[in-house]
Short mmCIF file of C-alpha atoms and ligand atoms in Angstrom, two decimals:
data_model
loop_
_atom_site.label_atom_id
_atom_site.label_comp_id
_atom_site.label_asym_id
_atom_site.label_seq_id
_atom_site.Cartn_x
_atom_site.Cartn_y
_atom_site.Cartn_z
CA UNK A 1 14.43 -1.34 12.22
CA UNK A 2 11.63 -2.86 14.33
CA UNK A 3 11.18 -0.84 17.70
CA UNK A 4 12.87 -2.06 20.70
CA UNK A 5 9.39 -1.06 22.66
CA UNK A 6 8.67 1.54 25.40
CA UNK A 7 9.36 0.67 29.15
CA UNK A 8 6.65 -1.02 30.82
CA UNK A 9 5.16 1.83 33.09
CA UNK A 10 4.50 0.32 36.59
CA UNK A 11 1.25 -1.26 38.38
CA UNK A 12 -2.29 -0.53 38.43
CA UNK A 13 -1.83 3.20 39.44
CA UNK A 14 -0.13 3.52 36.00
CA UNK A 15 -2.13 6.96 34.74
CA UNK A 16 -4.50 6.94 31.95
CA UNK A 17 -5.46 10.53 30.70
CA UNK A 18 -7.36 10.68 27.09
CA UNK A 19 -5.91 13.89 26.32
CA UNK A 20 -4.16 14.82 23.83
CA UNK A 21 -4.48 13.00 20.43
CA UNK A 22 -3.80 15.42 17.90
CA UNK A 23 -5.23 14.86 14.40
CA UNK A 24 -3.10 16.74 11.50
CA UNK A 25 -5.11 18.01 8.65
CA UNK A 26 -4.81 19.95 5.67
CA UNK A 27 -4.56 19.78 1.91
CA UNK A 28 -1.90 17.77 -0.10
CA UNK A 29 1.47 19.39 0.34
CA UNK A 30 0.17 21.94 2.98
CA UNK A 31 3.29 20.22 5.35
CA UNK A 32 1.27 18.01 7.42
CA UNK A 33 3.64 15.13 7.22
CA UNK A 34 6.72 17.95 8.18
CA UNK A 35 5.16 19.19 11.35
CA UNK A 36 4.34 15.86 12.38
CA UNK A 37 7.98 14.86 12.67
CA UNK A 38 8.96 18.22 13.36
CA UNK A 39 6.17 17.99 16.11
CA UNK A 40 7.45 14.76 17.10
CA UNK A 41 11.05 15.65 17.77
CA UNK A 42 10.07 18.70 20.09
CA UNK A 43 7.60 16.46 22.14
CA UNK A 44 9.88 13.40 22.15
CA UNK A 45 12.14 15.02 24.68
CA UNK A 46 9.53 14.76 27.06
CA UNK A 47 8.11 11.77 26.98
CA UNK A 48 7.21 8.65 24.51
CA UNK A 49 5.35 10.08 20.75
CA UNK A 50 3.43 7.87 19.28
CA UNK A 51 3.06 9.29 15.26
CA UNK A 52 0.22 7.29 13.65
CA UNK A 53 0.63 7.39 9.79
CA UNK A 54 -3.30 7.18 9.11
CA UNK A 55 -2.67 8.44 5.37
CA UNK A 56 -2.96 5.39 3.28
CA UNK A 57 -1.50 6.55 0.44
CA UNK A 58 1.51 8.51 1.19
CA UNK A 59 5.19 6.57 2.08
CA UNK A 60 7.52 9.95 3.28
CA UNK A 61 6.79 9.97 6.58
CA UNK A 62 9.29 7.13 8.20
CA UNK A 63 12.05 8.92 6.32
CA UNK A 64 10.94 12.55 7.41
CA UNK A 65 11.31 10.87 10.93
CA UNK A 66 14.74 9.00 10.71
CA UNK A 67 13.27 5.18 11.49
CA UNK A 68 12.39 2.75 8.86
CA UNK A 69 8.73 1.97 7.84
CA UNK A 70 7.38 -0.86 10.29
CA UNK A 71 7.41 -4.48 9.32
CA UNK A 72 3.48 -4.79 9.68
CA UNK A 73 0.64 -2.21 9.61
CA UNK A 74 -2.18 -2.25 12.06
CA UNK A 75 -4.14 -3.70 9.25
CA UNK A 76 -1.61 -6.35 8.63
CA UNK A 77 -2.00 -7.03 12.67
CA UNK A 78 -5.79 -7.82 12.53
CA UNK A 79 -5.45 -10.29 9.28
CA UNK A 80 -5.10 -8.30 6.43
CA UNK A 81 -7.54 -5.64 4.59
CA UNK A 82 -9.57 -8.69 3.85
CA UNK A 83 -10.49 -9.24 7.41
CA UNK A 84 -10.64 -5.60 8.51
CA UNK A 85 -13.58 -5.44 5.40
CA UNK A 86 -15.46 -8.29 6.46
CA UNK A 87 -15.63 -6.71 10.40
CA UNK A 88 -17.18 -3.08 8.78
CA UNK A 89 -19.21 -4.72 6.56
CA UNK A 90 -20.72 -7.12 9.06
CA UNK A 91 -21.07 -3.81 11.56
CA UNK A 92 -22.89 -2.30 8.45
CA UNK A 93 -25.26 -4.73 8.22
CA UNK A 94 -26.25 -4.96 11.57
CA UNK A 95 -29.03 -3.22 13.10
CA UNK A 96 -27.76 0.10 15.04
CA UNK A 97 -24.40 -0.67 15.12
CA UNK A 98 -22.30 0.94 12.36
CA UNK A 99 -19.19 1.26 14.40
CA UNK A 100 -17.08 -2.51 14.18
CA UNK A 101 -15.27 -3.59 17.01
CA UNK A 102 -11.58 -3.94 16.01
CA UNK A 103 -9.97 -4.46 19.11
CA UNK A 104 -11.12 -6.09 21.79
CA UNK A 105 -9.14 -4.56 24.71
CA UNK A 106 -7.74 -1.12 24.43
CA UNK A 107 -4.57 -0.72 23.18
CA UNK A 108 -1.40 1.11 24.28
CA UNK A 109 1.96 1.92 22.73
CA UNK A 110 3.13 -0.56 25.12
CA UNK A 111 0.55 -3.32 24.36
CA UNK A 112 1.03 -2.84 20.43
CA UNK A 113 2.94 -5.41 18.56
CA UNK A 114 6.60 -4.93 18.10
CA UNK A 115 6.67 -5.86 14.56
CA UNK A 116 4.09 -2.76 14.15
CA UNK A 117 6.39 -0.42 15.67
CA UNK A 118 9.73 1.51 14.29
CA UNK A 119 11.36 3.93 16.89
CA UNK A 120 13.99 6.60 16.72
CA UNK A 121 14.41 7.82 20.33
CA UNK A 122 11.15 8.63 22.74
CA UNK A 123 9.09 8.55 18.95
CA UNK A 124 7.46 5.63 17.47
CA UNK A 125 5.62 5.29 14.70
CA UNK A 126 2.61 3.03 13.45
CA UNK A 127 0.89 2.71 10.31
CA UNK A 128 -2.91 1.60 9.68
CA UNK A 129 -2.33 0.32 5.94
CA UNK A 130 -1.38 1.26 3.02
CA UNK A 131 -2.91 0.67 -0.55
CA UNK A 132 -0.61 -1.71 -2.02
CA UNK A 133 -2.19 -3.44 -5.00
CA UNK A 134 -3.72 -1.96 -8.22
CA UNK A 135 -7.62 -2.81 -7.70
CA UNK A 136 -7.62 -3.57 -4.52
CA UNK A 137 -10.81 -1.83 -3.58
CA UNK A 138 -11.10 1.94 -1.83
CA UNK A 139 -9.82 2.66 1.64
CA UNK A 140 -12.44 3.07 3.76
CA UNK A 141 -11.19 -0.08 5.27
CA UNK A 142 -8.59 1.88 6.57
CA UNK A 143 -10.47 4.61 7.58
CA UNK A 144 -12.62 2.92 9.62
CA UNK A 145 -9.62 1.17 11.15
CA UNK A 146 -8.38 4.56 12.07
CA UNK A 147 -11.18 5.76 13.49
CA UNK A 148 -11.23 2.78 15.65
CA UNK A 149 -7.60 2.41 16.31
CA UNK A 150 -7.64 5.73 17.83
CA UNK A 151 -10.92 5.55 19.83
CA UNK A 152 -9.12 2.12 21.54
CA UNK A 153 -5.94 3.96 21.95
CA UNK A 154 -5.26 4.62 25.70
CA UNK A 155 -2.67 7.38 25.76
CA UNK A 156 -0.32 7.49 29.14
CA UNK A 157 -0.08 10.81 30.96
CA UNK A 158 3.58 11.47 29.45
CA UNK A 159 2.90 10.40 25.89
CA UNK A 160 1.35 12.24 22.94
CA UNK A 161 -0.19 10.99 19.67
CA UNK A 162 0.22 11.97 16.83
CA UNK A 163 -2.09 11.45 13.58
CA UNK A 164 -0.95 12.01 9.95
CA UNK A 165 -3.65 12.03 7.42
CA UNK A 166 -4.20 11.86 4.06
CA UNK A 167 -4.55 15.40 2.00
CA UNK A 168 -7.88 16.91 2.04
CA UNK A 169 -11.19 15.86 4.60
CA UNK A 170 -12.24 12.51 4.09
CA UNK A 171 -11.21 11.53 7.27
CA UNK A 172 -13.60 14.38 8.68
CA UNK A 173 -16.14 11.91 6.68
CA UNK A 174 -15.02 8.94 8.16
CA UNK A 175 -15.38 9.92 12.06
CA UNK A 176 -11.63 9.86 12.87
CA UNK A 177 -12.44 13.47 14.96
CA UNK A 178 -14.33 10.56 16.91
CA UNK A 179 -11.18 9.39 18.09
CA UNK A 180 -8.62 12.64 18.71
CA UNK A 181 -9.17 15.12 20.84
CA UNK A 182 -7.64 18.14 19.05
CA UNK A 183 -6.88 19.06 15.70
CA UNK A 184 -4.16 21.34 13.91
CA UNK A 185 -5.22 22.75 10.30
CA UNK A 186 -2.16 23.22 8.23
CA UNK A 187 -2.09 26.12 6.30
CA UNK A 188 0.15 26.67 2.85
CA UNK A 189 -0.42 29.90 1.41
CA UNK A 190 -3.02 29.02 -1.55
CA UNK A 191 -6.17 29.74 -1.86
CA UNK A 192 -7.59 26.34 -1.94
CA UNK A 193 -5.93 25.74 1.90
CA UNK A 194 -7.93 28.38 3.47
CA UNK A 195 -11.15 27.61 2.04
CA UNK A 196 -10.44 24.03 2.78
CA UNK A 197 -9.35 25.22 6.65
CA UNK A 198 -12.70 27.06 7.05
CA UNK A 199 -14.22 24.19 5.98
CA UNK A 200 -12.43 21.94 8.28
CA UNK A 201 -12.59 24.38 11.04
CA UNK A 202 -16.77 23.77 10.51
CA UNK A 203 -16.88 20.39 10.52
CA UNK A 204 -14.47 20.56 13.75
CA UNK A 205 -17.26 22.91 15.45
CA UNK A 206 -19.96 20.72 14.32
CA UNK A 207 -18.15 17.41 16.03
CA UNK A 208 -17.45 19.52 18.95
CA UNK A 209 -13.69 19.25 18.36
CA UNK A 210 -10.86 22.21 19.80
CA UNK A 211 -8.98 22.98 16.81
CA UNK A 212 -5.66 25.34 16.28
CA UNK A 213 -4.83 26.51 13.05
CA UNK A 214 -1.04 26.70 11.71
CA UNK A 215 0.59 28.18 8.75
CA UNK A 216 3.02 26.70 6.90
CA UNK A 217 6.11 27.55 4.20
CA UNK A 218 5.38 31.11 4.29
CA UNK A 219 7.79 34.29 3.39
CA UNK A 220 7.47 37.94 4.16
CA UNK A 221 5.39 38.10 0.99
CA UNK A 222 2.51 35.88 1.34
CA UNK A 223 2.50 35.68 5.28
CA UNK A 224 0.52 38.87 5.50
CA UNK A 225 -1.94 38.22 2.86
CA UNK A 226 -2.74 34.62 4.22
CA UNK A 227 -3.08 36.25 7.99
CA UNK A 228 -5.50 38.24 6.27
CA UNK A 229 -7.09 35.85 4.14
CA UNK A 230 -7.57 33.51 7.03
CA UNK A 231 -8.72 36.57 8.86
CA UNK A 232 -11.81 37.34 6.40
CA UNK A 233 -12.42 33.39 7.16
CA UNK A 234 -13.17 33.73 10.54
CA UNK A 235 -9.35 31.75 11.63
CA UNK A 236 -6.52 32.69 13.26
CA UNK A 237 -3.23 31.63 13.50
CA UNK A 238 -1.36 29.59 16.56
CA UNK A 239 1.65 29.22 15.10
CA UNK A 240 3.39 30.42 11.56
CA UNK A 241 6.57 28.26 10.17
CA UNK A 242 8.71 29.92 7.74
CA UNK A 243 9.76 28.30 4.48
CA UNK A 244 12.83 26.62 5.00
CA UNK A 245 15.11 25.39 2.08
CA UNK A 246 17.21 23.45 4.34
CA UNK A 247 13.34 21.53 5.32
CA UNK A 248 12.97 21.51 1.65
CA UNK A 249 16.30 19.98 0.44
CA UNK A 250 15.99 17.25 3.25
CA UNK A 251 12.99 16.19 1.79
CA UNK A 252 14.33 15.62 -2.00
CA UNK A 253 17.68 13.90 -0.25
CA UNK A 254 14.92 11.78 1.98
CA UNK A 255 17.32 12.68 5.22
CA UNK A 256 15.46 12.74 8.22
CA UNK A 257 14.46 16.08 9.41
CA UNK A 258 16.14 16.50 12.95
CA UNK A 259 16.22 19.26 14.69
CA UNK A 260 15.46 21.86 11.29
CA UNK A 261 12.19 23.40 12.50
CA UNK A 262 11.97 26.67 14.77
CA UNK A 263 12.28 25.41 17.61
CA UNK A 264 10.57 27.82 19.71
CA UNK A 265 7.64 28.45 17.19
CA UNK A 266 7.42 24.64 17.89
CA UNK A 267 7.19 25.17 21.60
CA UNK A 268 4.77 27.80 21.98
CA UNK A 269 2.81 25.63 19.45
CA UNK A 270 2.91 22.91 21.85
CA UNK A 271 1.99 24.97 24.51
CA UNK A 272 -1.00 26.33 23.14
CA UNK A 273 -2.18 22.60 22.25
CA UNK A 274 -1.86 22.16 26.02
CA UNK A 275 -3.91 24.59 26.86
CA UNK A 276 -6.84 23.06 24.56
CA UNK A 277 -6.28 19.93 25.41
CA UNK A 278 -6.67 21.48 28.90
CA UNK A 279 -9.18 23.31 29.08
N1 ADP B 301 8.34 24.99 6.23
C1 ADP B 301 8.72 24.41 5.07
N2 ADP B 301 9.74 24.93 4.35
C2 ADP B 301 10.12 24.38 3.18
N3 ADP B 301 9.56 23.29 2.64
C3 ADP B 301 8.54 22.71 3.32
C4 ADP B 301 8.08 23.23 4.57
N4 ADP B 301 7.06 22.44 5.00
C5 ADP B 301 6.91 21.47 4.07
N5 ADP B 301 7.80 21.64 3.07
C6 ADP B 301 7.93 20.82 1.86
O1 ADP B 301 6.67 20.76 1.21
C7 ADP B 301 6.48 19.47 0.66
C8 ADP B 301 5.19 18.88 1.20
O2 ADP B 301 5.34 18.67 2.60
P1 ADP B 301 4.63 17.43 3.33
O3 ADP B 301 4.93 17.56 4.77
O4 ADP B 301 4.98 16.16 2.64
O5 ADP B 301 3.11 17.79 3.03
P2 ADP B 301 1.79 16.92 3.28
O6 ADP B 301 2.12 15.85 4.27
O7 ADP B 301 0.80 17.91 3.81
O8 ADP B 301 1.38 16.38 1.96
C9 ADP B 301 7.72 18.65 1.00
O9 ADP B 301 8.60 18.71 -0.09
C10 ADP B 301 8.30 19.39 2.19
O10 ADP B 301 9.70 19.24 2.32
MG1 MG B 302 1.94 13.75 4.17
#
């Protein structure tokens, strides 16, 4: 389903605020993808929610969400990952200027394409590329088309953004913090996702970034002993989702998720992201 596209906001008063782009990190499975669109749906009776699938590898995310993947990716906008190579390396071989320019004007949810937009609702979703052919080359392409995606992206004072990234902290590498303004660290209980959230949590200090960490698919059992965990790490919690088979058995069935998170878990969440992104 390509997006019918927002309402055109009126006149040259129309507000421009650059908070809050939200980047959603953590390692593979941790539930970033889940809380996006559970994220989403809570926000989206607001105002407009733009979700920005920047993970270039994984496909669940349209179907978490209810809409159907969007005819073209960002990449696909700007001529293909042929094109979007030949801008970074040209920016990498000039002198002091490592950043390319992708887009010449900044862009909007309302500006963007139609064809690069699926809805469901106030929430639309776009995607900066996907890897689609075996040796096709690595994707910093699309990282640095993130990075500067988001850094063009002029956010309205009723909308959110959303980003979905691929597992792990290469985006950290690539300078997508560059472009967000705040950053949730999803949490599974495993060891490996609190060492990588303390390392996260670093490079967030180091790029100046407000971050809030969440924790994910716990029980009674292991909810104490990651508190504690993330504790000894310096972290504490905003916001702790429960394991939910009904979130689990949408997933295998690839039904969108709804309304299945805790609602007011989800709220308070948001409300704490507020006050970052106000401070
Ligand atoms: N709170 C939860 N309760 C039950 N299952 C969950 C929960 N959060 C995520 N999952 C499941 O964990 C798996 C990984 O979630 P996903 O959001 O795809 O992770 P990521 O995007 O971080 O790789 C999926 O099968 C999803 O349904
Ligand atoms: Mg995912």
């Amino acid at each position: 389903m390509q997006a019918k596209g927002p309402e055109k906001r009126s006149g040259p008063n129309r507000e421009v605020r650059a908070l809050p782009k939200v980047l959603v990190s953590g390692r593979g499975g941790s539930g970033k993808s889940t809380l996006v669109s559970l994220m989403s749906r809570s926000l989206s009776k607001r105002g407009p929610v733009l979700v920005v699938d920047a993970d270039e590898s994984n496909l669940g995310l349209p179907s978490m969400l209810g809409v159907d993947p969007p005819t073209r990716s960002v990449m696909d906008w700007l001529g293909g990952k042929g094109a979007v190579r030949e801008k970074l390396f040209a920016a990498l071989r000039g002198v002091g200027r490592e950043s390319p320019c992708f887009f010449e004007s900044p862009v909007t949810l309302i500006s963007l394409p139609r064809d690069c937009l699926s809805s469901y609702g106030n929430i639309y979703l776009v995607r900066i590329g996907k890897i689609e052919h075996s040796m096709e080359g690595c994707a910093c392409p699309m990282g640095a088309l993130a990075r500067g995606f988001l850094k063009s992206l002029l956010v309205d004072s009723s909308e959110w953004v959303l980003v979905d990234t691929e597992a792990g902290i290469e985006h950290f590498g690539r300078g997508i913090l560059e472009g967000v303004d705040t950053v949730l660290l999803v949490v599974d209980p495993s060891r490996e996702a609190v060492i990588l959230a303390e390392k996260a949590a670093r490079l967030c200090r180091e790029a100046d970034k407000p971050f809030l960490v969440v924790a994910n698919r716990v029980d009674t059992g292991s909810e104490p002993i990651l508190q504690n965990m993330l504790l000894s790490a310096g972290l504490r919690t905003a916001a702790s989702f429960p394991y939910s088979p009904d979130i689990a058995q949408s997933n295998l069935e690839g039904s969108h998720l709804g309304e299945l998170g805790e609602e007011e878990t989800l709220r308070e969440l948001i409300s704490k992201m507020e006050a970052v992104a106000t401070r």
